Amino acid sequence: PESQILFFNKKAKENTLLQNASEIKIGGSVLDHIPKTRDNLFETFTEEFKKAVEGEFVVSEKEITSHEGAKWCRCEYIPVYENNNPTNLIGIAVTIINIDQQKQYELLVLKQNEMLKEMVQIQSHQVRQPVANILGLVPLLIEESLTTEGIEILKKLQITTQHLDDIIDKVVSNASQFYARKKSNISSQPVASEQKSASQKSSLPKS
């Protein structure tokens, strides 16, 4: 029968007992244990499972709501062949890995990056523009000034404003480099080994 369960581990049994009234069993259908929720989890699962049946190694990340609340998981669908013969599919190994801690970190970093990006935009445009205007106006005022004292004051203003412009330039440069490093580090965060040990596995045959 379609989606028949051939094998499952202890963690899969524990989770299905907590989330469903029926107990997971060898020979039953895995679809009976996929909740039909508003986030289209059932539809997504069947679509990804179908791709695996057609020979594709499918990996996806999704936020799944359970009795413990919402948490992020990585779902892997791996075609299993008899004697490694791609023409003889015997099942699909489905692995669900809890990546909530890693995903929450990624989302936090992304949020921080957006805030940092916004700060760079403010510094480079909204703050720098008035400073540039002052730097442009000071030479004109110096030319129009009638007293030596007034000229000295404007020159000091020019030096101070130029110093402020240099600081803004340094802040924008450092923030941009920091943003680029944090963005590249997101994808390099490893999945903890204990998360993999808590994976759910079930082998399902082709219909």
PDB file of C-alpha atoms in Angstrom:
ATOM      1  CA  PRO A   1       0.000   0.000   0.000  1.00  0.00           C
ATOM      2  CA  GLU A   2       1.019   3.586  -0.595  1.00  0.00           C
ATOM      3  CA  SER A   3       3.149   5.221   2.146  1.00  0.00           C
ATOM      4  CA  GLN A   4       3.337   2.020   4.183  1.00  0.00           C
ATOM      5  CA  ILE A   5       5.675   2.265   7.181  1.00  0.00           C
ATOM      6  CA  LEU A   6       8.490  -0.310   7.124  1.00  0.00           C
ATOM      7  CA  PHE A   7      10.568   1.012  10.015  1.00  0.00           C
ATOM      8  CA  PHE A   8      10.628   3.754  12.628  1.00  0.00           C
ATOM      9  CA  ASN A   9      12.871   4.558  15.580  1.00  0.00           C
ATOM     10  CA  LYS A  10      12.069   5.206  19.242  1.00  0.00           C
ATOM     11  CA  LYS A  11      11.980   8.984  18.847  1.00  0.00           C
ATOM     12  CA  ALA A  12       9.456   8.752  16.024  1.00  0.00           C
ATOM     13  CA  LYS A  13       7.220   6.588  18.198  1.00  0.00           C
ATOM     14  CA  GLU A  14       7.433   8.980  21.148  1.00  0.00           C
ATOM     15  CA  ASN A  15       6.602  12.025  19.046  1.00  0.00           C
ATOM     16  CA  THR A  16       3.655  10.455  17.260  1.00  0.00           C
ATOM     17  CA  LEU A  17       2.178   9.263  20.570  1.00  0.00           C
ATOM     18  CA  LEU A  18       2.349  12.812  21.903  1.00  0.00           C
ATOM     19  CA  GLN A  19       0.867  14.402  18.799  1.00  0.00           C
ATOM     20  CA  ASN A  20      -1.647  11.799  17.653  1.00  0.00           C
ATOM     21  CA  ALA A  21      -4.257   9.601  19.251  1.00  0.00           C
ATOM     22  CA  SER A  22      -3.148   6.578  17.183  1.00  0.00           C
ATOM     23  CA  GLU A  23       0.147   4.774  17.721  1.00  0.00           C
ATOM     24  CA  ILE A  24       2.603   4.506  14.840  1.00  0.00           C
ATOM     25  CA  LYS A  25       2.869   0.899  13.610  1.00  0.00           C
ATOM     26  CA  ILE A  26       4.739  -1.115  11.021  1.00  0.00           C
ATOM     27  CA  GLY A  27       2.450  -1.531   8.031  1.00  0.00           C
ATOM     28  CA  GLY A  28       0.445   1.611   8.762  1.00  0.00           C
ATOM     29  CA  SER A  29       0.482   4.728   6.611  1.00  0.00           C
ATOM     30  CA  VAL A  30       2.804   7.579   7.487  1.00  0.00           C
ATOM     31  CA  LEU A  31       0.177   9.978   6.159  1.00  0.00           C
ATOM     32  CA  ASP A  32      -2.026   9.102   9.151  1.00  0.00           C
ATOM     33  CA  HIS A  33       0.562  10.800  11.366  1.00  0.00           C
ATOM     34  CA  ILE A  34       0.995  14.020   9.390  1.00  0.00           C
ATOM     35  CA  PRO A  35      -1.414  16.630  10.827  1.00  0.00           C
ATOM     36  CA  LYS A  36      -3.580  18.606   8.417  1.00  0.00           C
ATOM     37  CA  THR A  37      -2.785  22.018   9.832  1.00  0.00           C
ATOM     38  CA  ARG A  38      -3.349  25.541   8.560  1.00  0.00           C
ATOM     39  CA  ASP A  39       0.307  25.801   7.561  1.00  0.00           C
ATOM     40  CA  ASN A  40      -0.265  23.165   4.822  1.00  0.00           C
ATOM     41  CA  LEU A  41       2.134  20.683   6.442  1.00  0.00           C
ATOM     42  CA  PHE A  42       0.243  17.675   5.053  1.00  0.00           C
ATOM     43  CA  GLU A  43       0.231  19.061   1.511  1.00  0.00           C
ATOM     44  CA  THR A  44       3.911  19.979   1.707  1.00  0.00           C
ATOM     45  CA  PHE A  45       4.867  16.548   3.044  1.00  0.00           C
ATOM     46  CA  THR A  46       3.004  14.651   0.327  1.00  0.00           C
ATOM     47  CA  GLU A  47       4.496  16.874  -2.377  1.00  0.00           C
ATOM     48  CA  GLU A  48       8.056  16.403  -1.107  1.00  0.00           C
ATOM     49  CA  PHE A  49       7.494  12.680  -0.581  1.00  0.00           C
ATOM     50  CA  LYS A  50       6.297  12.348  -4.169  1.00  0.00           C
ATOM     51  CA  LYS A  51       9.493  14.005  -5.432  1.00  0.00           C
ATOM     52  CA  ALA A  52      11.541  11.478  -3.431  1.00  0.00           C
ATOM     53  CA  VAL A  53       9.541   8.594  -4.920  1.00  0.00           C
ATOM     54  CA  GLU A  54      10.502   9.959  -8.332  1.00  0.00           C
ATOM     55  CA  GLY A  55      14.167   9.662  -7.337  1.00  0.00           C
ATOM     56  CA  GLU A  56      14.956  13.124  -5.981  1.00  0.00           C
ATOM     57  CA  PHE A  57      16.844  13.669  -2.707  1.00  0.00           C
ATOM     58  CA  VAL A  58      14.670  16.304  -1.035  1.00  0.00           C
ATOM     59  CA  VAL A  59      15.701  18.575   1.837  1.00  0.00           C
ATOM     60  CA  SER A  60      13.490  21.309   3.274  1.00  0.00           C
ATOM     61  CA  GLU A  61      13.209  23.442   6.389  1.00  0.00           C
ATOM     62  CA  LYS A  62       9.863  24.277   7.929  1.00  0.00           C
ATOM     63  CA  GLU A  63       8.329  25.511  11.159  1.00  0.00           C
ATOM     64  CA  ILE A  64       6.209  22.732  12.629  1.00  0.00           C
ATOM     65  CA  THR A  65       3.632  23.243  15.370  1.00  0.00           C
ATOM     66  CA  SER A  66       3.386  20.480  17.957  1.00  0.00           C
ATOM     67  CA  HIS A  67       2.241  20.003  21.554  1.00  0.00           C
ATOM     68  CA  GLU A  68       5.444  21.789  22.593  1.00  0.00           C
ATOM     69  CA  GLY A  69       4.713  24.775  20.388  1.00  0.00           C
ATOM     70  CA  ALA A  70       6.259  25.825  17.088  1.00  0.00           C
ATOM     71  CA  LYS A  71       9.788  24.708  16.268  1.00  0.00           C
ATOM     72  CA  TRP A  72      11.934  24.585  13.151  1.00  0.00           C
ATOM     73  CA  CYS A  73      12.824  21.216  11.641  1.00  0.00           C
ATOM     74  CA  ARG A  74      14.817  20.023   8.670  1.00  0.00           C
ATOM     75  CA  CYS A  75      13.117  17.277   6.698  1.00  0.00           C
ATOM     76  CA  GLU A  76      15.104  14.901   4.497  1.00  0.00           C
ATOM     77  CA  TYR A  77      13.565  12.429   2.056  1.00  0.00           C
ATOM     78  CA  ILE A  78      16.120   9.903   0.787  1.00  0.00           C
ATOM     79  CA  PRO A  79      15.234   7.316  -1.887  1.00  0.00           C
ATOM     80  CA  VAL A  80      16.353   3.795  -0.873  1.00  0.00           C
ATOM     81  CA  TYR A  81      17.153   1.284  -3.627  1.00  0.00           C
ATOM     82  CA  GLU A  82      17.675  -2.474  -3.562  1.00  0.00           C
ATOM     83  CA  ASN A  83      21.363  -3.259  -4.206  1.00  0.00           C
ATOM     84  CA  ASN A  84      21.828   0.417  -5.107  1.00  0.00           C
ATOM     85  CA  ASN A  85      19.887  -0.194  -8.321  1.00  0.00           C
ATOM     86  CA  PRO A  86      18.178   3.113  -9.238  1.00  0.00           C
ATOM     87  CA  THR A  87      15.484   1.222 -11.120  1.00  0.00           C
ATOM     88  CA  ASN A  88      14.375  -0.714  -8.034  1.00  0.00           C
ATOM     89  CA  LEU A  89      13.083   1.682  -5.390  1.00  0.00           C
ATOM     90  CA  ILE A  90      12.084  -0.081  -2.179  1.00  0.00           C
ATOM     91  CA  GLY A  91      11.297   2.889   0.032  1.00  0.00           C
ATOM     92  CA  ILE A  92      11.918   6.433   1.197  1.00  0.00           C
ATOM     93  CA  ALA A  93      13.917   7.166   4.347  1.00  0.00           C
ATOM     94  CA  VAL A  94      12.311  10.183   6.002  1.00  0.00           C
ATOM     95  CA  THR A  95      14.415  12.003   8.590  1.00  0.00           C
ATOM     96  CA  ILE A  96      13.175  14.938  10.656  1.00  0.00           C
ATOM     97  CA  ILE A  97      15.863  16.861  12.563  1.00  0.00           C
ATOM     98  CA  ASN A  98      15.184  19.500  15.190  1.00  0.00           C
ATOM     99  CA  ILE A  99      17.098  22.623  14.072  1.00  0.00           C
ATOM    100  CA  ASP A 100      15.101  25.110  16.130  1.00  0.00           C
ATOM    101  CA  GLN A 101      18.075  26.426  18.120  1.00  0.00           C
ATOM    102  CA  GLN A 102      20.161  26.914  14.983  1.00  0.00           C
ATOM    103  CA  LYS A 103      17.255  28.472  13.079  1.00  0.00           C
ATOM    104  CA  GLN A 104      16.413  30.889  15.882  1.00  0.00           C
ATOM    105  CA  TYR A 105      20.052  31.978  15.878  1.00  0.00           C
ATOM    106  CA  GLU A 106      19.943  32.485  12.106  1.00  0.00           C
ATOM    107  CA  LEU A 107      16.744  34.527  12.329  1.00  0.00           C
ATOM    108  CA  LEU A 108      18.251  36.644  15.116  1.00  0.00           C
ATOM    109  CA  VAL A 109      21.385  37.285  13.057  1.00  0.00           C
ATOM    110  CA  LEU A 110      19.282  38.177  10.014  1.00  0.00           C
ATOM    111  CA  LYS A 111      17.299  40.647  12.106  1.00  0.00           C
ATOM    112  CA  GLN A 112      20.507  42.150  13.473  1.00  0.00           C
ATOM    113  CA  ASN A 113      21.893  42.373   9.955  1.00  0.00           C
ATOM    114  CA  GLU A 114      18.826  44.254   8.767  1.00  0.00           C
ATOM    115  CA  MET A 115      19.192  46.698  11.667  1.00  0.00           C
ATOM    116  CA  LEU A 116      22.889  47.089  10.866  1.00  0.00           C
ATOM    117  CA  LYS A 117      22.097  47.619   7.196  1.00  0.00           C
ATOM    118  CA  GLU A 118      19.564  50.295   8.110  1.00  0.00           C
ATOM    119  CA  MET A 119      22.132  51.989  10.357  1.00  0.00           C
ATOM    120  CA  VAL A 120      24.641  52.043   7.479  1.00  0.00           C
ATOM    121  CA  GLN A 121      22.016  53.613   5.223  1.00  0.00           C
ATOM    122  CA  ILE A 122      21.245  56.296   7.805  1.00  0.00           C
ATOM    123  CA  GLN A 123      24.911  57.073   8.386  1.00  0.00           C
ATOM    124  CA  SER A 124      25.839  57.129   4.712  1.00  0.00           C
ATOM    125  CA  HIS A 125      22.884  59.199   3.512  1.00  0.00           C
ATOM    126  CA  GLN A 126      20.787  60.933   6.151  1.00  0.00           C
ATOM    127  CA  VAL A 127      23.744  61.969   8.353  1.00  0.00           C
ATOM    128  CA  ARG A 128      26.424  62.437   5.713  1.00  0.00           C
ATOM    129  CA  GLN A 129      24.339  64.716   3.500  1.00  0.00           C
ATOM    130  CA  PRO A 130      23.999  67.553   6.077  1.00  0.00           C
ATOM    131  CA  VAL A 131      27.722  67.248   6.842  1.00  0.00           C
ATOM    132  CA  ALA A 132      28.536  67.505   3.146  1.00  0.00           C
ATOM    133  CA  ASN A 133      26.316  70.579   2.909  1.00  0.00           C
ATOM    134  CA  ILE A 134      28.210  72.264   5.774  1.00  0.00           C
ATOM    135  CA  LEU A 135      31.551  71.446   4.142  1.00  0.00           C
ATOM    136  CA  GLY A 136      30.317  73.023   0.945  1.00  0.00           C
ATOM    137  CA  LEU A 137      28.949  76.164   2.612  1.00  0.00           C
ATOM    138  CA  VAL A 138      31.912  76.968   4.880  1.00  0.00           C
ATOM    139  CA  PRO A 139      34.284  78.064   2.032  1.00  0.00           C
ATOM    140  CA  LEU A 140      31.536  80.362   0.716  1.00  0.00           C
ATOM    141  CA  LEU A 141      31.063  81.900   4.153  1.00  0.00           C
ATOM    142  CA  ILE A 142      34.803  82.401   4.534  1.00  0.00           C
ATOM    143  CA  GLU A 143      34.847  84.365   1.304  1.00  0.00           C
ATOM    144  CA  GLU A 144      31.980  86.544   2.529  1.00  0.00           C
ATOM    145  CA  SER A 145      33.297  87.048   6.080  1.00  0.00           C
ATOM    146  CA  LEU A 146      34.506  90.583   6.831  1.00  0.00           C
ATOM    147  CA  THR A 147      36.437  89.974  10.056  1.00  0.00           C
ATOM    148  CA  THR A 148      39.544  87.947  10.812  1.00  0.00           C
ATOM    149  CA  GLU A 149      37.848  86.471  13.867  1.00  0.00           C
ATOM    150  CA  GLY A 150      34.874  85.281  11.803  1.00  0.00           C
ATOM    151  CA  ILE A 151      37.177  83.636   9.283  1.00  0.00           C
ATOM    152  CA  GLU A 152      39.039  81.762  12.066  1.00  0.00           C
ATOM    153  CA  ILE A 153      35.750  80.498  13.526  1.00  0.00           C
ATOM    154  CA  LEU A 154      34.598  79.234  10.131  1.00  0.00           C
ATOM    155  CA  LYS A 155      37.931  77.513   9.527  1.00  0.00           C
ATOM    156  CA  LYS A 156      37.616  75.714  12.865  1.00  0.00           C
ATOM    157  CA  LEU A 157      34.070  74.735  11.922  1.00  0.00           C
ATOM    158  CA  GLN A 158      35.394  73.385   8.642  1.00  0.00           C
ATOM    159  CA  ILE A 159      38.080  71.298  10.378  1.00  0.00           C
ATOM    160  CA  THR A 160      35.585  69.909  12.923  1.00  0.00           C
ATOM    161  CA  THR A 161      33.035  69.080  10.238  1.00  0.00           C
ATOM    162  CA  GLN A 162      35.683  67.332   8.137  1.00  0.00           C
ATOM    163  CA  HIS A 163      36.654  65.296  11.196  1.00  0.00           C
ATOM    164  CA  LEU A 164      32.999  64.329  11.678  1.00  0.00           C
ATOM    165  CA  ASP A 165      32.809  63.294   8.013  1.00  0.00           C
ATOM    166  CA  ASP A 166      35.890  61.085   8.450  1.00  0.00           C
ATOM    167  CA  ILE A 167      34.278  59.431  11.500  1.00  0.00           C
ATOM    168  CA  ILE A 168      31.071  58.742   9.572  1.00  0.00           C
ATOM    169  CA  ASP A 169      33.105  57.233   6.743  1.00  0.00           C
ATOM    170  CA  LYS A 170      34.914  54.938   9.178  1.00  0.00           C
ATOM    171  CA  VAL A 171      31.662  53.870  10.881  1.00  0.00           C
ATOM    172  CA  VAL A 172      30.021  53.054   7.536  1.00  0.00           C
ATOM    173  CA  SER A 173      33.082  51.125   6.343  1.00  0.00           C
ATOM    174  CA  ASN A 174      33.393  49.064   9.536  1.00  0.00           C
ATOM    175  CA  ALA A 175      29.642  48.392   9.703  1.00  0.00           C
ATOM    176  CA  SER A 176      29.583  47.264   6.072  1.00  0.00           C
ATOM    177  CA  GLN A 177      32.454  44.831   6.643  1.00  0.00           C
ATOM    178  CA  PHE A 178      30.839  43.516   9.828  1.00  0.00           C
ATOM    179  CA  TYR A 179      27.519  43.048   8.009  1.00  0.00           C
ATOM    180  CA  ALA A 180      29.232  41.081   5.221  1.00  0.00           C
ATOM    181  CA  ARG A 181      31.028  38.798   7.711  1.00  0.00           C
ATOM    182  CA  LYS A 182      27.890  38.068   9.752  1.00  0.00           C
ATOM    183  CA  LYS A 183      25.903  37.338   6.601  1.00  0.00           C
ATOM    184  CA  SER A 184      28.497  34.827   5.369  1.00  0.00           C
ATOM    185  CA  ASN A 185      28.695  33.154   8.789  1.00  0.00           C
ATOM    186  CA  ILE A 186      25.000  32.230   8.897  1.00  0.00           C
ATOM    187  CA  SER A 187      25.291  29.328   6.465  1.00  0.00           C
ATOM    188  CA  SER A 188      28.401  27.957   8.218  1.00  0.00           C
ATOM    189  CA  GLN A 189      26.659  27.246  11.562  1.00  0.00           C
ATOM    190  CA  PRO A 190      26.794  23.442  12.165  1.00  0.00           C
ATOM    191  CA  VAL A 191      23.857  21.342  13.316  1.00  0.00           C
ATOM    192  CA  ALA A 192      24.580  19.952  16.780  1.00  0.00           C
ATOM    193  CA  SER A 193      25.093  16.174  16.924  1.00  0.00           C
ATOM    194  CA  GLU A 194      22.458  15.729  19.600  1.00  0.00           C
ATOM    195  CA  GLN A 195      19.893  17.186  17.228  1.00  0.00           C
ATOM    196  CA  LYS A 196      20.639  14.458  14.722  1.00  0.00           C
ATOM    197  CA  SER A 197      20.285  11.780  17.359  1.00  0.00           C
ATOM    198  CA  ALA A 198      16.763  13.014  17.953  1.00  0.00           C
ATOM    199  CA  SER A 199      15.752  12.482  14.326  1.00  0.00           C
ATOM    200  CA  GLN A 200      12.703  10.527  13.245  1.00  0.00           C
ATOM    201  CA  LYS A 201      13.061   7.869  10.566  1.00  0.00           C
ATOM    202  CA  SER A 202      10.534   5.837   8.673  1.00  0.00           C
ATOM    203  CA  SER A 203      11.045   3.842   5.482  1.00  0.00           C
ATOM    204  CA  LEU A 204       8.163   3.940   3.057  1.00  0.00           C
ATOM    205  CA  PRO A 205       7.769   1.902  -0.126  1.00  0.00           C
ATOM    206  CA  LYS A 206       6.819   3.150  -3.538  1.00  0.00           C
ATOM    207  CA  SER A 207       3.134   2.807  -4.291  1.00  0.00           C
TER     208      SER A 207
END
